[in-house]
Coordinates of C-alpha atoms and ligand atoms in Angstrom, one line a residue:
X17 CA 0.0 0.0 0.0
X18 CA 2.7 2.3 0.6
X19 CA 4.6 1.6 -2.1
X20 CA 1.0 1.9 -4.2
X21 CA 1.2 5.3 -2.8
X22 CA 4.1 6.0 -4.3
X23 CA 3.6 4.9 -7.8
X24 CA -0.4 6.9 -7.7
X25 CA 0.8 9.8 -6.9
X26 CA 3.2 10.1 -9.6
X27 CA 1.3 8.2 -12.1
X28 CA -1.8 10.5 -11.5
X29 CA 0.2 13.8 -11.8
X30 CA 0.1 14.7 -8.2
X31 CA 3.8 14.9 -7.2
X32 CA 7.0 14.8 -9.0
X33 CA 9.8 13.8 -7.0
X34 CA 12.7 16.3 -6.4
X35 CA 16.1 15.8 -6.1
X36 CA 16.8 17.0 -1.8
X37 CA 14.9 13.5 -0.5
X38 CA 11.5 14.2 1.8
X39 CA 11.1 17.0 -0.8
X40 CA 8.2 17.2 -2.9
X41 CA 7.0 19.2 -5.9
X42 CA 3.3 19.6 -5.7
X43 CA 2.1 19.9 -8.7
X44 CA -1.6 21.2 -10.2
X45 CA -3.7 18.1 -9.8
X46 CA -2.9 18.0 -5.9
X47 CA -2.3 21.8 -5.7
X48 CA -6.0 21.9 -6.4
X49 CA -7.0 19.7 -4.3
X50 CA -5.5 22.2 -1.8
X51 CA -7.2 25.1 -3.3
X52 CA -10.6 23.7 -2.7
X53 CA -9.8 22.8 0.9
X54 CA -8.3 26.3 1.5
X55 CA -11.2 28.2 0.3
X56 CA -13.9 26.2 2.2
X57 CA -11.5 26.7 5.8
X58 CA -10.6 30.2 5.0
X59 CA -14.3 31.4 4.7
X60 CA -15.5 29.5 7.8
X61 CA -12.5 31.4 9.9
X62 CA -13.1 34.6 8.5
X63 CA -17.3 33.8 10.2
X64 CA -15.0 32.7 13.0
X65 CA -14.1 37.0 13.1
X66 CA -10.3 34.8 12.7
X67 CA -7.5 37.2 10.3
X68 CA -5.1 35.9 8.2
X69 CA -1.8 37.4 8.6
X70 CA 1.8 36.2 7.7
X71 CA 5.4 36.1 10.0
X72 CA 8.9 35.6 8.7
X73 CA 10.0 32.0 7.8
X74 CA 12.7 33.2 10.1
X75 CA 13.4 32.6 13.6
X76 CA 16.3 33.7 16.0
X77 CA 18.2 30.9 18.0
X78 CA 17.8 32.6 20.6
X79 CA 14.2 33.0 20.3
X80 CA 13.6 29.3 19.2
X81 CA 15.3 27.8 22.4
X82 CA 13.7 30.7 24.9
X83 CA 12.5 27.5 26.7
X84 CA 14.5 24.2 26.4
X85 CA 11.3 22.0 27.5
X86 CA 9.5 23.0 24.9
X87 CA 11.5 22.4 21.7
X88 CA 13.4 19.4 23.4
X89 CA 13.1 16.2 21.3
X90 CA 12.3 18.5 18.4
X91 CA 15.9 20.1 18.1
X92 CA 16.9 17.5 15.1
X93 CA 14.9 18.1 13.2
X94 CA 15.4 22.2 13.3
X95 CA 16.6 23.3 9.7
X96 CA 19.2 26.2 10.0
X97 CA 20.4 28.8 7.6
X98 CA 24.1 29.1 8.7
X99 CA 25.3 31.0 5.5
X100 CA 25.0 34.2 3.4
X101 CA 26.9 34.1 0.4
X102 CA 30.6 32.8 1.2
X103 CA 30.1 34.3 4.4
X104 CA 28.8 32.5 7.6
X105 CA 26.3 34.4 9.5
X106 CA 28.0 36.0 12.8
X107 CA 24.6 33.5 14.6
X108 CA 22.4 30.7 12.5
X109 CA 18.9 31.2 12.1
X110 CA 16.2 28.7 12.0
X111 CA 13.4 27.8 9.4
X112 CA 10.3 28.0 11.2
X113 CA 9.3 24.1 12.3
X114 CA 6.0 26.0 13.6
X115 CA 5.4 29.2 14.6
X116 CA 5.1 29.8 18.3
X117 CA 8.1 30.9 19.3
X118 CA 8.1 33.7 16.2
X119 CA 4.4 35.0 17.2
X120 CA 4.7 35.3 20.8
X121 CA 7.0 37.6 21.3
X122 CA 4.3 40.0 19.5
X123 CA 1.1 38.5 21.0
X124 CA 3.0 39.9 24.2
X125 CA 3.7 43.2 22.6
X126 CA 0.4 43.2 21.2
X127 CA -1.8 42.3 24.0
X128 CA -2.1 44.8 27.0
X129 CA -5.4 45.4 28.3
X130 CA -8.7 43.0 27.8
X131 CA -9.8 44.9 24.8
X132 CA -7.0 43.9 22.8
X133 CA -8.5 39.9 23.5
X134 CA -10.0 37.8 21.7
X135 CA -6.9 38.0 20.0
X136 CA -7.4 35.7 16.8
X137 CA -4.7 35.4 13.8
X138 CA -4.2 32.3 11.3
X139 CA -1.2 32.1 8.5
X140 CA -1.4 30.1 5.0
X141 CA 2.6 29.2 5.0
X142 CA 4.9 26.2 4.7
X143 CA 7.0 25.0 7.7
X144 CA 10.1 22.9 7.5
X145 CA 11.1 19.8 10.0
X146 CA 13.9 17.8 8.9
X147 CA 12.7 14.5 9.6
X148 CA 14.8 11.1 9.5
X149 CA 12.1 8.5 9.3
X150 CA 11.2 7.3 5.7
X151 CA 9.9 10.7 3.8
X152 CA 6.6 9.8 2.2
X153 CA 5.0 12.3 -0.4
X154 CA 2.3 14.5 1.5
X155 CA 2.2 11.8 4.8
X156 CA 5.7 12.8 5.6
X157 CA 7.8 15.1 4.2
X158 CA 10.4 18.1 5.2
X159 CA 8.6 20.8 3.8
X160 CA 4.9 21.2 4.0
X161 CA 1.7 23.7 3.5
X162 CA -0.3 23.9 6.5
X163 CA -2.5 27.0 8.2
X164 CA -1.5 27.4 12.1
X165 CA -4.0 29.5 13.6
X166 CA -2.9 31.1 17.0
X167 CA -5.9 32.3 19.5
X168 CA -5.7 34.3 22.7
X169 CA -8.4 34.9 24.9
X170 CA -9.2 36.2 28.4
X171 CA -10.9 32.8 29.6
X172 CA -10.2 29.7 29.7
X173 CA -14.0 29.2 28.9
X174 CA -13.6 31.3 24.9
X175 CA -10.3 28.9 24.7
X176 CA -12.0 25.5 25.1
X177 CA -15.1 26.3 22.9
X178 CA -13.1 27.5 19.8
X179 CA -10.9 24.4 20.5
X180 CA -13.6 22.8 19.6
X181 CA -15.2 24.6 17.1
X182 CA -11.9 24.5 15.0
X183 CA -12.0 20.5 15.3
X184 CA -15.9 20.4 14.1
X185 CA -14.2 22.3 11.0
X186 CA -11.6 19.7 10.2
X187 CA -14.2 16.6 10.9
X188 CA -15.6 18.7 7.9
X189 CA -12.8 19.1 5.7
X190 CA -12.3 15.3 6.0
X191 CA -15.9 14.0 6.0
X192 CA -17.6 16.4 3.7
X193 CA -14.7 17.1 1.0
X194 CA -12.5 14.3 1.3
X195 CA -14.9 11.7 1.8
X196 CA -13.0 10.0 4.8
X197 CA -14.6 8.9 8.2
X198 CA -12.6 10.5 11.3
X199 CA -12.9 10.2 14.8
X200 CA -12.8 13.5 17.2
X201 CA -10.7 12.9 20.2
X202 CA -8.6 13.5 22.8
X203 CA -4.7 12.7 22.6
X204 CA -3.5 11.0 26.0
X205 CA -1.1 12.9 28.3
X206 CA 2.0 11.2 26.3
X207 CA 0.9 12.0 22.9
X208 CA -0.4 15.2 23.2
X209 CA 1.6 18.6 22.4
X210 CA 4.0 18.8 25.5
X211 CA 4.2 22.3 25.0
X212 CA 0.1 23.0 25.4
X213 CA -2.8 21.9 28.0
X214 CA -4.5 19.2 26.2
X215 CA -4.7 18.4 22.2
X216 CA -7.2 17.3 20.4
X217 CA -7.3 15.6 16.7
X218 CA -9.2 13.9 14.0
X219 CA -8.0 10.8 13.8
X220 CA -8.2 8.7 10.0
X221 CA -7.3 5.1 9.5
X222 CA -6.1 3.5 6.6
X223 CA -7.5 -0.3 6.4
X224 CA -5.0 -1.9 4.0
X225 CA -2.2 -1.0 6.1
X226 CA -4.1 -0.9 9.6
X227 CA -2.3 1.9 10.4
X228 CA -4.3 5.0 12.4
X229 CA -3.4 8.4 11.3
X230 CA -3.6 12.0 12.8
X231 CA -5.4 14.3 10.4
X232 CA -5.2 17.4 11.7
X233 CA -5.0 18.9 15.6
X234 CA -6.4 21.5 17.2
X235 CA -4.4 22.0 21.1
X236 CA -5.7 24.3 23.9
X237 CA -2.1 25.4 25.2
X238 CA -3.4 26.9 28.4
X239 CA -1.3 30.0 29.8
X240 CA 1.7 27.3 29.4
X241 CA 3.0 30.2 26.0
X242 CA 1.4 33.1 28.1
X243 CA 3.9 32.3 30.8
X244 CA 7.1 31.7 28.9
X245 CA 6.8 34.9 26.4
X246 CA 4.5 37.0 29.2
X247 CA 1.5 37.2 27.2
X248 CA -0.2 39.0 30.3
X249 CA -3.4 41.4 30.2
X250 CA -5.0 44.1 32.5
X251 CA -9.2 42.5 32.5
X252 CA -12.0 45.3 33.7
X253 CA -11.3 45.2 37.0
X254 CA -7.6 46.2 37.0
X255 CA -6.4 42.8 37.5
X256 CA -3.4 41.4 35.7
X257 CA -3.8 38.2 34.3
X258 CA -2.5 35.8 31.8
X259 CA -3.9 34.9 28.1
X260 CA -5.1 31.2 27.3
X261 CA -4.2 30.1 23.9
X262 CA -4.9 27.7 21.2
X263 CA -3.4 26.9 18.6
X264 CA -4.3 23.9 15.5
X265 CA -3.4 22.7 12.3
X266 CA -4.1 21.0 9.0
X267 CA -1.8 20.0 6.0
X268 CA -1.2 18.9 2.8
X269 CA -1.3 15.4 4.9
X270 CA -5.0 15.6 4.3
X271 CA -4.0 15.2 0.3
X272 CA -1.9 12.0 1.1
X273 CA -4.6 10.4 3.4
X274 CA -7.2 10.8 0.6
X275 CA -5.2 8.8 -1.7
X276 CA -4.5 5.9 0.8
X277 CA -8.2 5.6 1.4
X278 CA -10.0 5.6 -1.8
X279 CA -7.1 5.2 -4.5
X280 CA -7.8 1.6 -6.3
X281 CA -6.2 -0.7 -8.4
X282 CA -6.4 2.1 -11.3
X283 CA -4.9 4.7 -9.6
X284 CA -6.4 7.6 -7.5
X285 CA -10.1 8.4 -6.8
X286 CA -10.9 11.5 -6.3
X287 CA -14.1 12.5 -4.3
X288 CA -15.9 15.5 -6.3
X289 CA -16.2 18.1 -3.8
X290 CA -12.3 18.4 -3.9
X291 CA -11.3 17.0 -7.8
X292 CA -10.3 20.2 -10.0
X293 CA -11.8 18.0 -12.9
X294 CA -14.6 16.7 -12.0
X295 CA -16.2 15.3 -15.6
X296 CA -13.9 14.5 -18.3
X297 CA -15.4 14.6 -21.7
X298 CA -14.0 12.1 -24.4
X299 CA -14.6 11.6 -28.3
X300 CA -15.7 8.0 -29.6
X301 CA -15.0 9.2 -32.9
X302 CA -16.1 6.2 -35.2
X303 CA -14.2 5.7 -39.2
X304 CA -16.7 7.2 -41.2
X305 CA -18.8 8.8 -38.9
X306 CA -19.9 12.6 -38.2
X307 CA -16.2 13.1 -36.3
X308 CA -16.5 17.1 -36.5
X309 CA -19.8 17.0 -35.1
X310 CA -18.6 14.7 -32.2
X311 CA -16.3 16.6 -31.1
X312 CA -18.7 19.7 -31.0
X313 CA -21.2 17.9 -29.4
X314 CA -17.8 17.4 -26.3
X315 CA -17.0 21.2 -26.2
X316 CA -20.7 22.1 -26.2
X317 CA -21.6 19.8 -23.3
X318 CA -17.9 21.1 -21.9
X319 CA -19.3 24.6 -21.8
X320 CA -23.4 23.8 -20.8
X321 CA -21.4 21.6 -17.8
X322 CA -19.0 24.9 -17.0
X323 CA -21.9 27.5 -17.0
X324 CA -23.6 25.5 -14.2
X325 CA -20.3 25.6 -12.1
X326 CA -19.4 21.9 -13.1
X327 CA -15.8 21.6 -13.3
X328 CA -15.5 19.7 -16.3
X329 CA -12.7 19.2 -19.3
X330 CA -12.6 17.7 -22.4
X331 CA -9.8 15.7 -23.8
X332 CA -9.8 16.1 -27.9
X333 CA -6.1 15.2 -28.4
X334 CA -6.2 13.3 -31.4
X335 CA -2.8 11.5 -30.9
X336 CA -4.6 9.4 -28.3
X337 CA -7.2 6.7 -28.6
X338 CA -10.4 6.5 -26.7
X339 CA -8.9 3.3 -24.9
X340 CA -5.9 5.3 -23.6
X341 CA -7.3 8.1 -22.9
X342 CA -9.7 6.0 -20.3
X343 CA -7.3 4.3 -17.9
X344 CA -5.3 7.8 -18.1
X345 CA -8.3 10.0 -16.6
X346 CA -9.1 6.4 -14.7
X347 CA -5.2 6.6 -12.8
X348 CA -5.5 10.6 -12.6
X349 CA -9.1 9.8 -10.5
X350 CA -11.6 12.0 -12.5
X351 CA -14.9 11.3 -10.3
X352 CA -17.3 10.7 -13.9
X353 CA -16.4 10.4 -17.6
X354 CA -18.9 11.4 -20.2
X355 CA -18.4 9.6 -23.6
X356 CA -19.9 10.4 -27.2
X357 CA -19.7 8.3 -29.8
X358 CA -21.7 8.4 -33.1
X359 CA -24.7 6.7 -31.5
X360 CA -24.8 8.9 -28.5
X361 CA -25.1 11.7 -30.9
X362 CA -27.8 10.2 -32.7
X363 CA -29.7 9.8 -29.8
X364 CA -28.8 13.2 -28.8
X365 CA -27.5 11.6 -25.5
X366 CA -24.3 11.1 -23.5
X367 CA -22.6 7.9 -22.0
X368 CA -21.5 8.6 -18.2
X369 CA -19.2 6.2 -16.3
X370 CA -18.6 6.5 -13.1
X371 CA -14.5 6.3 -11.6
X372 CA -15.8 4.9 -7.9
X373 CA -17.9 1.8 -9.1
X374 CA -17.2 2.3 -13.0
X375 CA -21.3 1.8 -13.3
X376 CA -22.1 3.5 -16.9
X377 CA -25.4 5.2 -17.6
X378 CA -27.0 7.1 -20.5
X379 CA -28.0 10.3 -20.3
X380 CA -30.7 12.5 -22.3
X381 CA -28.0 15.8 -23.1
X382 CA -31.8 17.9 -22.6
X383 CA -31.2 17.6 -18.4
X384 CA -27.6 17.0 -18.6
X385 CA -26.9 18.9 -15.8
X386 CA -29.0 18.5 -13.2
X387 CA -28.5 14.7 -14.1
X388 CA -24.5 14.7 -13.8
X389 CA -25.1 17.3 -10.3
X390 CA -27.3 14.2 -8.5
X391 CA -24.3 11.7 -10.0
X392 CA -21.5 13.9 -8.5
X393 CA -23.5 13.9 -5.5
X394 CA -24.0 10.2 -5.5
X395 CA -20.2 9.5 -6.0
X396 CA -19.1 11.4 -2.9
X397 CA -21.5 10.0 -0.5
X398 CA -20.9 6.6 -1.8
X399 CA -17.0 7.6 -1.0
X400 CA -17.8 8.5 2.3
X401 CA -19.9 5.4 2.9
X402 CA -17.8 3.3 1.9
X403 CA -14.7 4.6 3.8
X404 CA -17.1 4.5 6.6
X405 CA -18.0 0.7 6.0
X406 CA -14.6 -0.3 5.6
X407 CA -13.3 2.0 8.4
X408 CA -16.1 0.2 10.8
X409 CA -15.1 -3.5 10.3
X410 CA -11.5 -2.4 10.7
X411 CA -12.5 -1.0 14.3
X412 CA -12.3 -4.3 17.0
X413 CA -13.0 -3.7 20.4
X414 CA -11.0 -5.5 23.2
X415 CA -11.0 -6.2 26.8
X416 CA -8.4 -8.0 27.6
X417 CA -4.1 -8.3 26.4
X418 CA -4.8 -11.3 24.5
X419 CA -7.4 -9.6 22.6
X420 CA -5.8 -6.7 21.7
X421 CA -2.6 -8.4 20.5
X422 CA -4.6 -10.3 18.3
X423 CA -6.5 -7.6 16.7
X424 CA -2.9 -5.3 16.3
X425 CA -2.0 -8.6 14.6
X426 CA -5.4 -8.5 12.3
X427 CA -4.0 -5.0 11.5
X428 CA -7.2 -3.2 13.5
X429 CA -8.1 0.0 14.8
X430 CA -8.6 -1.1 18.4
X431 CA -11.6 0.4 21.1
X432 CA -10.2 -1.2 24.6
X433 CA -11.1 0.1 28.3
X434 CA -7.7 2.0 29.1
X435 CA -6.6 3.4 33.1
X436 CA -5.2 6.4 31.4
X437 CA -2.1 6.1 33.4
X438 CA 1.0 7.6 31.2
X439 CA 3.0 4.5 33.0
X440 CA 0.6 1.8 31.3
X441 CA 0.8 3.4 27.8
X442 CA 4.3 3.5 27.7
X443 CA 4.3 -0.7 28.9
X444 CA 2.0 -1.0 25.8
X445 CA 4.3 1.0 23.5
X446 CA 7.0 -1.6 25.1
X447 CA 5.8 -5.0 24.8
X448 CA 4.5 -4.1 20.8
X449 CA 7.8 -3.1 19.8
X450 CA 8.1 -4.9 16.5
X451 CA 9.4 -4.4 12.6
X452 CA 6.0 -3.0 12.1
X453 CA 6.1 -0.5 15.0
X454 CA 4.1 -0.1 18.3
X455 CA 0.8 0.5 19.2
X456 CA 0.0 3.5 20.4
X457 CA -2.8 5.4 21.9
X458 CA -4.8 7.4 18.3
X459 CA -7.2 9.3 20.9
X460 CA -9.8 8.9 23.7
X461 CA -12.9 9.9 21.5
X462 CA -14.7 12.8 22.8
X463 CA -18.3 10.3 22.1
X464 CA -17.5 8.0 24.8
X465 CA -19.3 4.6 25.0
X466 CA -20.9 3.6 28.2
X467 CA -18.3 2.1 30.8
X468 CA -20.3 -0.3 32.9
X469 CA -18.3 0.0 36.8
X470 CA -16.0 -2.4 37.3
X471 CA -14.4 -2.4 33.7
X472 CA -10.8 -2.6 33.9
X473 CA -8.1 -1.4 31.7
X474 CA -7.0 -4.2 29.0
X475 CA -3.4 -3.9 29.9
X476 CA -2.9 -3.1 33.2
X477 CA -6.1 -4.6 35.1
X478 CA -6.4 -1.3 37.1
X479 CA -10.4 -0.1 36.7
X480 CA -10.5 1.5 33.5
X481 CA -10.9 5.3 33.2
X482 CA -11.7 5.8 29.6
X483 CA -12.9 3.8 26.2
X484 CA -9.3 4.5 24.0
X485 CA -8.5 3.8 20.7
X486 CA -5.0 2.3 19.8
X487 CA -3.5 0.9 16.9
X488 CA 0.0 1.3 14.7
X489 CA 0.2 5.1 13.2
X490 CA 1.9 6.8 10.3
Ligands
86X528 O1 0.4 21.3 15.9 C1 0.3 22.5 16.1 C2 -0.8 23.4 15.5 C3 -0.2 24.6 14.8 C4 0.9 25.3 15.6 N1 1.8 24.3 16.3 C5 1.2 23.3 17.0 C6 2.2 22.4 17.8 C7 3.4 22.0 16.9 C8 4.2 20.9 17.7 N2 5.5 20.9 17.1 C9 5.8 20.0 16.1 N3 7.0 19.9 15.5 C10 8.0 20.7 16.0 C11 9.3 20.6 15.4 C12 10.3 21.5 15.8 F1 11.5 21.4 15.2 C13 10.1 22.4 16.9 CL1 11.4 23.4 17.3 C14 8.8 22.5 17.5 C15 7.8 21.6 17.0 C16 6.5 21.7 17.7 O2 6.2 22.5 18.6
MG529 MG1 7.0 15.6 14.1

């Protein structure tokens, strides 16, 4: 499956590979895919009264390491620009890995009194982390797009609602637009971000591999940032106080995830809400029959298609035969292709083929559109419904050791009674140390099932806090 990964995203135009390894060139067909995503989250921030802004892909040594806790761990994978020219620089700077330590300082310059709070910024920028373990195109790579959006409030209580209001936004971007079930949760006290109060994510899973994956995070730091870079405010009554922050993210990870979960044999699928083509329109021209007007009849039904905000395409070339020119839209994931042939135009109708189930129907060209909108439609909840089905009979839940090493041996997203205790996960991280990796804890989802009293954890046999879902991760 990885490998799969590879090979689709290259086949189907998404990435070409570049020649510094983790490094990616992103190229129109996912670029997008990214588009579409970043208009749908950059409107509902804006309702959110959130700004967009932008800070230097700079930062300062000194500024980066102001607090040793929080960037230990993280320090290889820092990128630093030690040279200007043939010159050194007198002291290295650092690529931003995330942006914390370079907004701070400002939110603390920024923020004096209560009426400079809610204090609300986002940036559209990459971020660089030189990472060691295998580089995989959009899952894992050294340079990636992401927003960060940065929040300070006055109250804890403003902190914890947008925390969640951010993560409703991403089980959107994945549900709605990528077609891929997620589960909101909680990250435990180990996997959380050590620098914040408590993170929490949308978690994916990917049922070939059996592997869980984070798809985006939205932390509430607490005052932890508000105390290292004295983000401090006067409230009404004169009182000096400290901010509480968030701060959460999505990337072009999303992109990567979507191809794990619906690409096929043929290559990618691409759900319609987020495919730049989303109806490709091919000529069946036939030896001795009307060819001119066939390929009028594809433009025309091109343009009637684009007026109604269908993003549609048709592919003329004449260097290429209907055959090829199939499995090439087919690998490149084009949600529905619309064939006419000599017969079709006769009939003054068109031949539609669906990319998710390849099911082909004909269609009167007199209620073209509306007919091609309800099969668009169709394709992206069948998508989601079947991620959703497979996603579900990946999910196993456990009560006891045995049973959980036998599902992380069936490759499963595993549901198991956990004590919560940071001592216990790290004993499960031990004793599934293995070629294919650990188990870890994916998240303690936020829809908790019922935990009759006297449930006890599956791994240590202390009474069981919290339902937990565990499995191998990207
Ligand atoms: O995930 C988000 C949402 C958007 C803003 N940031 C947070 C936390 C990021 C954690 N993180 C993640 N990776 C890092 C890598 C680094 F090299 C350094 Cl110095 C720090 C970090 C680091 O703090
Ligand atoms: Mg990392």
């Amino acid at each position: 499956m990885f490998f799969r990964l590879l090979q689709v995203v290259v086949h189907g135009e998404m990435i070409e590979y570049y020649d510094i390894s983790g490094c990616y060139i992103l190229r129109p067909w996912s670029m997008g895919i990214w588009e579409i995503m970043q208009v749908f989250f950059d409107a509902e921030i804006k309702k959110m009264k959130i700004k967009n802004c932008y800070f230097p892909l700079f930062v300062s040594s000194s500024v980066l390491e102001k607090e040793k806790d929080h960037i230990e761990g993280f320090a290889p994978e820092v990128a630093w620009v030690t040279k200007s020219g043939k010159s050194d620089l007198e002291i290295p700077i650092a690529i931003r890995p995330t942006s914390e330590t370079v907004m701070y300082p400002y939110f603390s310059k920024w923020i004096r009194g209560h009426r400079d709070l809610p204090l609300k910024l986002n940036q559209w920028c990459n971020v660089v982390r030189w990472e060691f373990s295998n580089p995989t195109p959009f899952i894992r790579s050294r340079e990636f797009l992401w927003q960060e959006g940065h929040t300070a409030f006055a109250t804890k209580e403003e902190a914890d609602e947008e925390v969640l209001q951010v993560l409703e936004l991403y089980r959107r971007i994945y549900e709605e637009f990528l077609a891929i079930p997620v589960i909101k949760g909680k990250k435990s006290e180990m996997e959380k971000f050590a620098g914040g109060l408590y993170t929490t994510s949308v978690e994916a899973f990917i049922p070939n591999t059996g592997r869980g994956v984070q798809g985006a995070t939205s932390h509430c730091l607490g005052q932890n940032f508000a105390k290292m870079f004295e983000i401090n405010f006067e409230n009404e009554k004169g009182e000096k106080g400290m901010v509480w922050q968030n701060s959460w993210a999505y990337s072009t990870r999303t992109i990567g995830v979507m191809v794990m979960v619906h690409g096929d044999d043929k290559g990618l699928v691409l759900p319609p809400k987020v495919a730049s083509v989303q109806v490709v329109v091919v000529p069946v021209p036939y030896k001795d029959a009307d060819t001119q007007g066939i390929l009028d009849a594809c433009t025309a039904t091109v343009e009637t298609l684009s007026e109604a905000g269908i993003r549609a395409e048709s592919d003329l070339r004449d260097n290429y035969s209907p055959g090829w020119k199939y499995s090439q839209w087919e690998m490149k994931g084009v949600p529905l292709r619309i064939e006419i042939g000599p017969k079709d135009l006769a009939n003054n109708q068109v031949r539609c083929v669906r990319r998710d189930n390849g099911s082909k129907s004909d269609i009167k060209r007199d209620n073209l559109v509306e007919q091609v909108k309800t099969l668009l439609d169709n394709i992206q909840q069948s998508l989601l419904d079947a991620a959703k089905q497979k996603r579900d009979a990946s999910v196993q839940v456990v009560k006891t050791w045995d049973e959980f090493k036998d599902a992380l041996a069936q490759k499963k997203m595993i549901l198991a009674p956990w004590c919560d205790e940071e001592e216990v996960e790290k004993d499960v991280k031990e004793r599934t140390r293995g070629e294919m990796g650990a188990a870890k804890s994916l998240c303690s989802p936020l829809e908790q099932p019922e935990l009759p009293e006297g449930t006890i954890c599956f791994a240590s046999g202390k009474p069981a806090k919290k339902w937990t879902y565990w499995g191998r991760s990207y």
